[in-house]
Amino acid sequence: MHLGQLRGRLEGERTLVEAMLHAGAPAAVTTSGALVEALRHLGVRRVAVASPYEEQVTFRLELFLAQAGIEVCGTASLGLPGQIWRVRPEETAALVRAAATTPCDAVFVSCTNLRTYDLVAPLERELGVPVLTANQVTMWATALLAGLRARGPGQRLLDGRRGHRRAVPPGRHEEVAGA
């Protein structure tokens, strides 16, 4: 990856937050910033990304995470240019599984227009790692700013647990430090 490709990704997120604050918001959160904060909170260094978007959009997310010091160890994309709200939950679950085919510390489901809430806890149990979603990390960070605690049964980010276990792809049996 060329260093020039990374320039400005985190700066752009910070600029957006500063613009919202300058416009009068008492506090501001972006989904991208909330994602990085949530990954750091959980101690995640390697994340798999499940995205409904076209590959170039997913690649920009990879660049952003790389600049934040997070390694993207797997991706799966639906390649959709629009109408993401039509993706069925079972398609989203299959997308998450496809992204997590290599060992990872967590899986992130990109896009605030996917229905994911009911998928998080079952996928976390199945994969053995936190499953984070765009809406989930945004609400978690917003709650923190408001001095509140977001809650979600069976969701590692929202149940107060820190740390993680590294996922092992289905069919592979290996010992993982810290698991």
PDB file of C-alpha atoms in Angstrom:
ATOM      1  CA  MET A   1       0.000   0.000   0.000  1.00  0.00           C
ATOM      2  CA  HIS A   2       1.400   3.384  -0.984  1.00  0.00           C
ATOM      3  CA  LEU A   3       1.737   5.909   1.841  1.00  0.00           C
ATOM      4  CA  GLY A   4       0.074   8.570  -0.310  1.00  0.00           C
ATOM      5  CA  GLN A   5      -3.118   6.489  -0.340  1.00  0.00           C
ATOM      6  CA  LEU A   6      -3.327   6.745   3.436  1.00  0.00           C
ATOM      7  CA  ARG A   7      -2.829  10.479   3.732  1.00  0.00           C
ATOM      8  CA  GLY A   8      -5.824  12.374   4.984  1.00  0.00           C
ATOM      9  CA  ARG A   9      -8.149   9.506   5.905  1.00  0.00           C
ATOM     10  CA  LEU A  10      -8.044  10.088   9.675  1.00  0.00           C
ATOM     11  CA  GLU A  11      -7.638  13.819   9.125  1.00  0.00           C
ATOM     12  CA  GLY A  12     -10.863  13.815   7.106  1.00  0.00           C
ATOM     13  CA  GLU A  13     -12.751  12.181   9.955  1.00  0.00           C
ATOM     14  CA  ARG A  14     -11.355  14.691  12.450  1.00  0.00           C
ATOM     15  CA  THR A  15     -12.221  17.576  10.104  1.00  0.00           C
ATOM     16  CA  LEU A  16     -15.814  16.364   9.887  1.00  0.00           C
ATOM     17  CA  VAL A  17     -16.113  16.187  13.686  1.00  0.00           C
ATOM     18  CA  GLU A  18     -14.592  19.673  14.003  1.00  0.00           C
ATOM     19  CA  ALA A  19     -17.048  21.028  11.416  1.00  0.00           C
ATOM     20  CA  MET A  20     -20.009  19.655  13.375  1.00  0.00           C
ATOM     21  CA  LEU A  21     -18.648  21.168  16.590  1.00  0.00           C
ATOM     22  CA  HIS A  22     -17.996  24.492  14.861  1.00  0.00           C
ATOM     23  CA  ALA A  23     -21.574  24.488  13.561  1.00  0.00           C
ATOM     24  CA  GLY A  24     -22.803  24.377  17.168  1.00  0.00           C
ATOM     25  CA  ALA A  25     -23.068  20.697  18.063  1.00  0.00           C
ATOM     26  CA  PRO A  26     -22.160  20.219  21.746  1.00  0.00           C
ATOM     27  CA  ALA A  27     -20.537  16.901  20.810  1.00  0.00           C
ATOM     28  CA  ALA A  28     -20.029  14.984  17.589  1.00  0.00           C
ATOM     29  CA  VAL A  29     -19.530  11.399  16.472  1.00  0.00           C
ATOM     30  CA  THR A  30     -18.867   9.859  13.081  1.00  0.00           C
ATOM     31  CA  THR A  31     -19.402   6.195  12.360  1.00  0.00           C
ATOM     32  CA  SER A  32     -15.793   5.831  11.201  1.00  0.00           C
ATOM     33  CA  GLY A  33     -14.428   7.463  14.340  1.00  0.00           C
ATOM     34  CA  ALA A  34     -16.747   5.389  16.516  1.00  0.00           C
ATOM     35  CA  LEU A  35     -15.519   2.229  14.781  1.00  0.00           C
ATOM     36  CA  VAL A  36     -11.876   2.995  15.544  1.00  0.00           C
ATOM     37  CA  GLU A  37     -12.756   3.861  19.149  1.00  0.00           C
ATOM     38  CA  ALA A  38     -14.730   0.605  19.566  1.00  0.00           C
ATOM     39  CA  LEU A  39     -11.945  -1.500  18.035  1.00  0.00           C
ATOM     40  CA  ARG A  40      -9.405   0.077  20.378  1.00  0.00           C
ATOM     41  CA  HIS A  41     -11.749  -0.365  23.357  1.00  0.00           C
ATOM     42  CA  LEU A  42     -11.952  -4.098  22.611  1.00  0.00           C
ATOM     43  CA  GLY A  43      -8.221  -4.440  21.922  1.00  0.00           C
ATOM     44  CA  VAL A  44      -8.799  -5.434  18.293  1.00  0.00           C
ATOM     45  CA  ARG A  45      -5.767  -5.346  16.007  1.00  0.00           C
ATOM     46  CA  ARG A  46      -7.053  -7.553  13.159  1.00  0.00           C
ATOM     47  CA  VAL A  47     -10.564  -7.078  11.819  1.00  0.00           C
ATOM     48  CA  ALA A  48     -12.545  -8.700   9.033  1.00  0.00           C
ATOM     49  CA  VAL A  49     -14.855  -6.358   7.112  1.00  0.00           C
ATOM     50  CA  ALA A  50     -18.262  -7.321   5.719  1.00  0.00           C
ATOM     51  CA  SER A  51     -19.562  -4.670   3.342  1.00  0.00           C
ATOM     52  CA  PRO A  52     -22.611  -4.385   1.110  1.00  0.00           C
ATOM     53  CA  TYR A  53     -20.828  -1.753  -1.006  1.00  0.00           C
ATOM     54  CA  GLU A  54     -18.892  -1.916  -4.235  1.00  0.00           C
ATOM     55  CA  GLU A  55     -15.280  -2.975  -3.728  1.00  0.00           C
ATOM     56  CA  GLN A  56     -13.757   0.513  -4.137  1.00  0.00           C
ATOM     57  CA  VAL A  57     -15.853   1.783  -1.201  1.00  0.00           C
ATOM     58  CA  THR A  58     -14.774  -1.180   0.913  1.00  0.00           C
ATOM     59  CA  PHE A  59     -11.156  -0.495  -0.080  1.00  0.00           C
ATOM     60  CA  ARG A  60     -11.421   3.095   1.201  1.00  0.00           C
ATOM     61  CA  LEU A  61     -12.550   1.696   4.567  1.00  0.00           C
ATOM     62  CA  GLU A  62      -9.519  -0.613   4.547  1.00  0.00           C
ATOM     63  CA  LEU A  63      -7.245   2.397   3.959  1.00  0.00           C
ATOM     64  CA  PHE A  64      -8.883   4.316   6.798  1.00  0.00           C
ATOM     65  CA  LEU A  65      -8.441   1.404   9.197  1.00  0.00           C
ATOM     66  CA  ALA A  66      -4.830   0.893   8.103  1.00  0.00           C
ATOM     67  CA  GLN A  67      -4.061   4.505   8.918  1.00  0.00           C
ATOM     68  CA  ALA A  68      -5.619   3.953  12.355  1.00  0.00           C
ATOM     69  CA  GLY A  69      -3.270   0.991  12.891  1.00  0.00           C
ATOM     70  CA  ILE A  70      -5.920  -1.710  12.408  1.00  0.00           C
ATOM     71  CA  GLU A  71      -5.134  -4.577  10.038  1.00  0.00           C
ATOM     72  CA  VAL A  72      -7.947  -5.730   7.777  1.00  0.00           C
ATOM     73  CA  CYS A  73      -7.397  -9.489   7.538  1.00  0.00           C
ATOM     74  CA  GLY A  74     -10.381 -10.387   5.411  1.00  0.00           C
ATOM     75  CA  THR A  75     -13.180  -8.772   3.441  1.00  0.00           C
ATOM     76  CA  ALA A  76     -16.397  -9.778   1.776  1.00  0.00           C
ATOM     77  CA  SER A  77     -18.494  -7.429  -0.303  1.00  0.00           C
ATOM     78  CA  LEU A  78     -21.881  -7.662  -1.987  1.00  0.00           C
ATOM     79  CA  GLY A  79     -20.832  -5.098  -4.608  1.00  0.00           C
ATOM     80  CA  LEU A  80     -24.066  -3.114  -4.363  1.00  0.00           C
ATOM     81  CA  PRO A  81     -24.212   0.438  -5.743  1.00  0.00           C
ATOM     82  CA  GLY A  82     -27.506   1.146  -3.949  1.00  0.00           C
ATOM     83  CA  GLN A  83     -30.772  -0.221  -2.534  1.00  0.00           C
ATOM     84  CA  ILE A  84     -28.900  -1.728   0.395  1.00  0.00           C
ATOM     85  CA  TRP A  85     -32.030  -1.673   2.564  1.00  0.00           C
ATOM     86  CA  ARG A  86     -33.282  -4.595   0.459  1.00  0.00           C
ATOM     87  CA  VAL A  87     -30.535  -6.954   1.700  1.00  0.00           C
ATOM     88  CA  ARG A  88     -32.167  -9.690   3.763  1.00  0.00           C
ATOM     89  CA  PRO A  89     -30.734 -10.474   7.224  1.00  0.00           C
ATOM     90  CA  GLU A  90     -29.755 -14.001   6.125  1.00  0.00           C
ATOM     91  CA  GLU A  91     -27.705 -12.466   3.275  1.00  0.00           C
ATOM     92  CA  THR A  92     -25.990 -10.186   5.776  1.00  0.00           C
ATOM     93  CA  ALA A  93     -25.203 -13.140   8.070  1.00  0.00           C
ATOM     94  CA  ALA A  94     -23.696 -15.047   5.124  1.00  0.00           C
ATOM     95  CA  LEU A  95     -21.646 -11.947   4.242  1.00  0.00           C
ATOM     96  CA  VAL A  96     -20.267 -11.774   7.801  1.00  0.00           C
ATOM     97  CA  ARG A  97     -19.309 -15.451   7.682  1.00  0.00           C
ATOM     98  CA  ALA A  98     -17.602 -14.940   4.306  1.00  0.00           C
ATOM     99  CA  ALA A  99     -15.543 -12.033   5.695  1.00  0.00           C
ATOM    100  CA  ALA A 100     -14.383 -14.051   8.716  1.00  0.00           C
ATOM    101  CA  THR A 101     -12.652 -16.884   6.859  1.00  0.00           C
ATOM    102  CA  THR A 102      -9.211 -16.099   8.312  1.00  0.00           C
ATOM    103  CA  PRO A 103      -8.369 -15.651  12.000  1.00  0.00           C
ATOM    104  CA  CYS A 104      -9.489 -12.222  13.216  1.00  0.00           C
ATOM    105  CA  ASP A 105     -10.076 -10.377  16.469  1.00  0.00           C
ATOM    106  CA  ALA A 106     -13.491  -9.034  15.366  1.00  0.00           C
ATOM    107  CA  VAL A 107     -15.765  -8.587  12.365  1.00  0.00           C
ATOM    108  CA  PHE A 108     -17.134  -5.206  11.318  1.00  0.00           C
ATOM    109  CA  VAL A 109     -20.337  -4.943   9.289  1.00  0.00           C
ATOM    110  CA  SER A 110     -20.182  -1.718   7.317  1.00  0.00           C
ATOM    111  CA  CYS A 111     -23.241   0.383   6.385  1.00  0.00           C
ATOM    112  CA  THR A 112     -25.897   1.993   8.542  1.00  0.00           C
ATOM    113  CA  ASN A 113     -28.596   0.799   6.129  1.00  0.00           C
ATOM    114  CA  LEU A 114     -28.295  -2.927   6.858  1.00  0.00           C
ATOM    115  CA  ARG A 115     -30.595  -4.624   9.360  1.00  0.00           C
ATOM    116  CA  THR A 116     -28.080  -6.141  11.776  1.00  0.00           C
ATOM    117  CA  TYR A 117     -29.247  -5.786  15.382  1.00  0.00           C
ATOM    118  CA  ASP A 118     -30.742  -9.275  15.689  1.00  0.00           C
ATOM    119  CA  LEU A 119     -27.699 -10.859  13.991  1.00  0.00           C
ATOM    120  CA  VAL A 120     -24.974  -9.606  16.319  1.00  0.00           C
ATOM    121  CA  ALA A 121     -25.387 -11.915  19.329  1.00  0.00           C
ATOM    122  CA  PRO A 122     -25.911 -15.150  17.336  1.00  0.00           C
ATOM    123  CA  LEU A 123     -22.952 -14.382  15.050  1.00  0.00           C
ATOM    124  CA  GLU A 124     -20.732 -13.549  18.036  1.00  0.00           C
ATOM    125  CA  ARG A 125     -21.584 -16.933  19.569  1.00  0.00           C
ATOM    126  CA  GLU A 126     -20.950 -18.696  16.264  1.00  0.00           C
ATOM    127  CA  LEU A 127     -17.700 -16.924  15.340  1.00  0.00           C
ATOM    128  CA  GLY A 128     -16.296 -16.470  18.853  1.00  0.00           C
ATOM    129  CA  VAL A 129     -15.352 -12.817  18.317  1.00  0.00           C
ATOM    130  CA  PRO A 130     -17.089  -9.461  18.620  1.00  0.00           C
ATOM    131  CA  VAL A 131     -19.298  -8.574  15.679  1.00  0.00           C
ATOM    132  CA  LEU A 132     -19.525  -4.822  15.345  1.00  0.00           C
ATOM    133  CA  THR A 133     -21.940  -2.949  13.117  1.00  0.00           C
ATOM    134  CA  ALA A 134     -22.018   0.609  11.845  1.00  0.00           C
ATOM    135  CA  ASN A 135     -25.162   1.497  13.803  1.00  0.00           C
ATOM    136  CA  GLN A 136     -23.960  -0.296  16.932  1.00  0.00           C
ATOM    137  CA  VAL A 137     -20.587   1.492  17.159  1.00  0.00           C
ATOM    138  CA  THR A 138     -22.212   4.854  16.398  1.00  0.00           C
ATOM    139  CA  MET A 139     -24.792   4.460  19.155  1.00  0.00           C
ATOM    140  CA  TRP A 140     -22.162   3.099  21.572  1.00  0.00           C
ATOM    141  CA  ALA A 141     -19.921   6.140  21.020  1.00  0.00           C
ATOM    142  CA  THR A 142     -22.891   8.523  21.199  1.00  0.00           C
ATOM    143  CA  ALA A 143     -23.993   7.002  24.502  1.00  0.00           C
ATOM    144  CA  LEU A 144     -20.453   7.372  25.867  1.00  0.00           C
ATOM    145  CA  LEU A 145     -20.422  11.057  24.928  1.00  0.00           C
ATOM    146  CA  ALA A 146     -23.746  11.496  26.722  1.00  0.00           C
ATOM    147  CA  GLY A 147     -22.416   9.765  29.844  1.00  0.00           C
ATOM    148  CA  LEU A 148     -24.652   6.743  29.261  1.00  0.00           C
ATOM    149  CA  ARG A 149     -24.010   3.070  28.616  1.00  0.00           C
ATOM    150  CA  ALA A 150     -25.462   1.421  25.529  1.00  0.00           C
ATOM    151  CA  ARG A 151     -26.816  -2.070  26.126  1.00  0.00           C
ATOM    152  CA  GLY A 152     -27.358  -5.023  23.853  1.00  0.00           C
ATOM    153  CA  PRO A 153     -27.851  -8.564  25.100  1.00  0.00           C
ATOM    154  CA  GLY A 154     -25.085 -10.865  23.927  1.00  0.00           C
ATOM    155  CA  GLN A 155     -23.177  -8.073  22.164  1.00  0.00           C
ATOM    156  CA  ARG A 156     -19.596  -7.938  23.388  1.00  0.00           C
ATOM    157  CA  LEU A 157     -19.189  -4.193  22.755  1.00  0.00           C
ATOM    158  CA  LEU A 158     -22.379  -3.379  24.652  1.00  0.00           C
ATOM    159  CA  ASP A 159     -22.116  -5.785  27.562  1.00  0.00           C
ATOM    160  CA  GLY A 160     -19.059  -4.139  29.069  1.00  0.00           C
ATOM    161  CA  ARG A 161     -16.560  -6.931  28.415  1.00  0.00           C
ATOM    162  CA  ARG A 162     -13.173  -5.963  27.085  1.00  0.00           C
ATOM    163  CA  GLY A 163     -10.781  -8.170  25.212  1.00  0.00           C
ATOM    164  CA  HIS A 164     -11.482 -10.773  22.596  1.00  0.00           C
ATOM    165  CA  ARG A 165     -10.842 -14.236  21.316  1.00  0.00           C
ATOM    166  CA  ARG A 166      -9.408 -14.744  17.862  1.00  0.00           C
ATOM    167  CA  ALA A 167     -11.826 -16.463  15.491  1.00  0.00           C
ATOM    168  CA  VAL A 168     -10.729 -19.677  13.868  1.00  0.00           C
ATOM    169  CA  PRO A 169     -12.401 -20.370  10.529  1.00  0.00           C
ATOM    170  CA  PRO A 170     -14.932 -23.219  10.514  1.00  0.00           C
ATOM    171  CA  GLY A 171     -13.283 -26.587   9.958  1.00  0.00           C
ATOM    172  CA  ARG A 172      -9.924 -25.486  11.392  1.00  0.00           C
ATOM    173  CA  HIS A 173      -8.818 -26.498  14.854  1.00  0.00           C
ATOM    174  CA  GLU A 174      -5.914 -24.585  16.262  1.00  0.00           C
ATOM    175  CA  GLU A 175      -4.923 -23.312  19.644  1.00  0.00           C
ATOM    176  CA  VAL A 176      -5.061 -19.554  19.888  1.00  0.00           C
ATOM    177  CA  ALA A 177      -3.239 -17.651  22.597  1.00  0.00           C
ATOM    178  CA  GLY A 178      -5.644 -15.907  24.919  1.00  0.00           C
ATOM    179  CA  ALA A 179      -8.665 -17.908  23.782  1.00  0.00           C
TER     180      ALA A 179
END
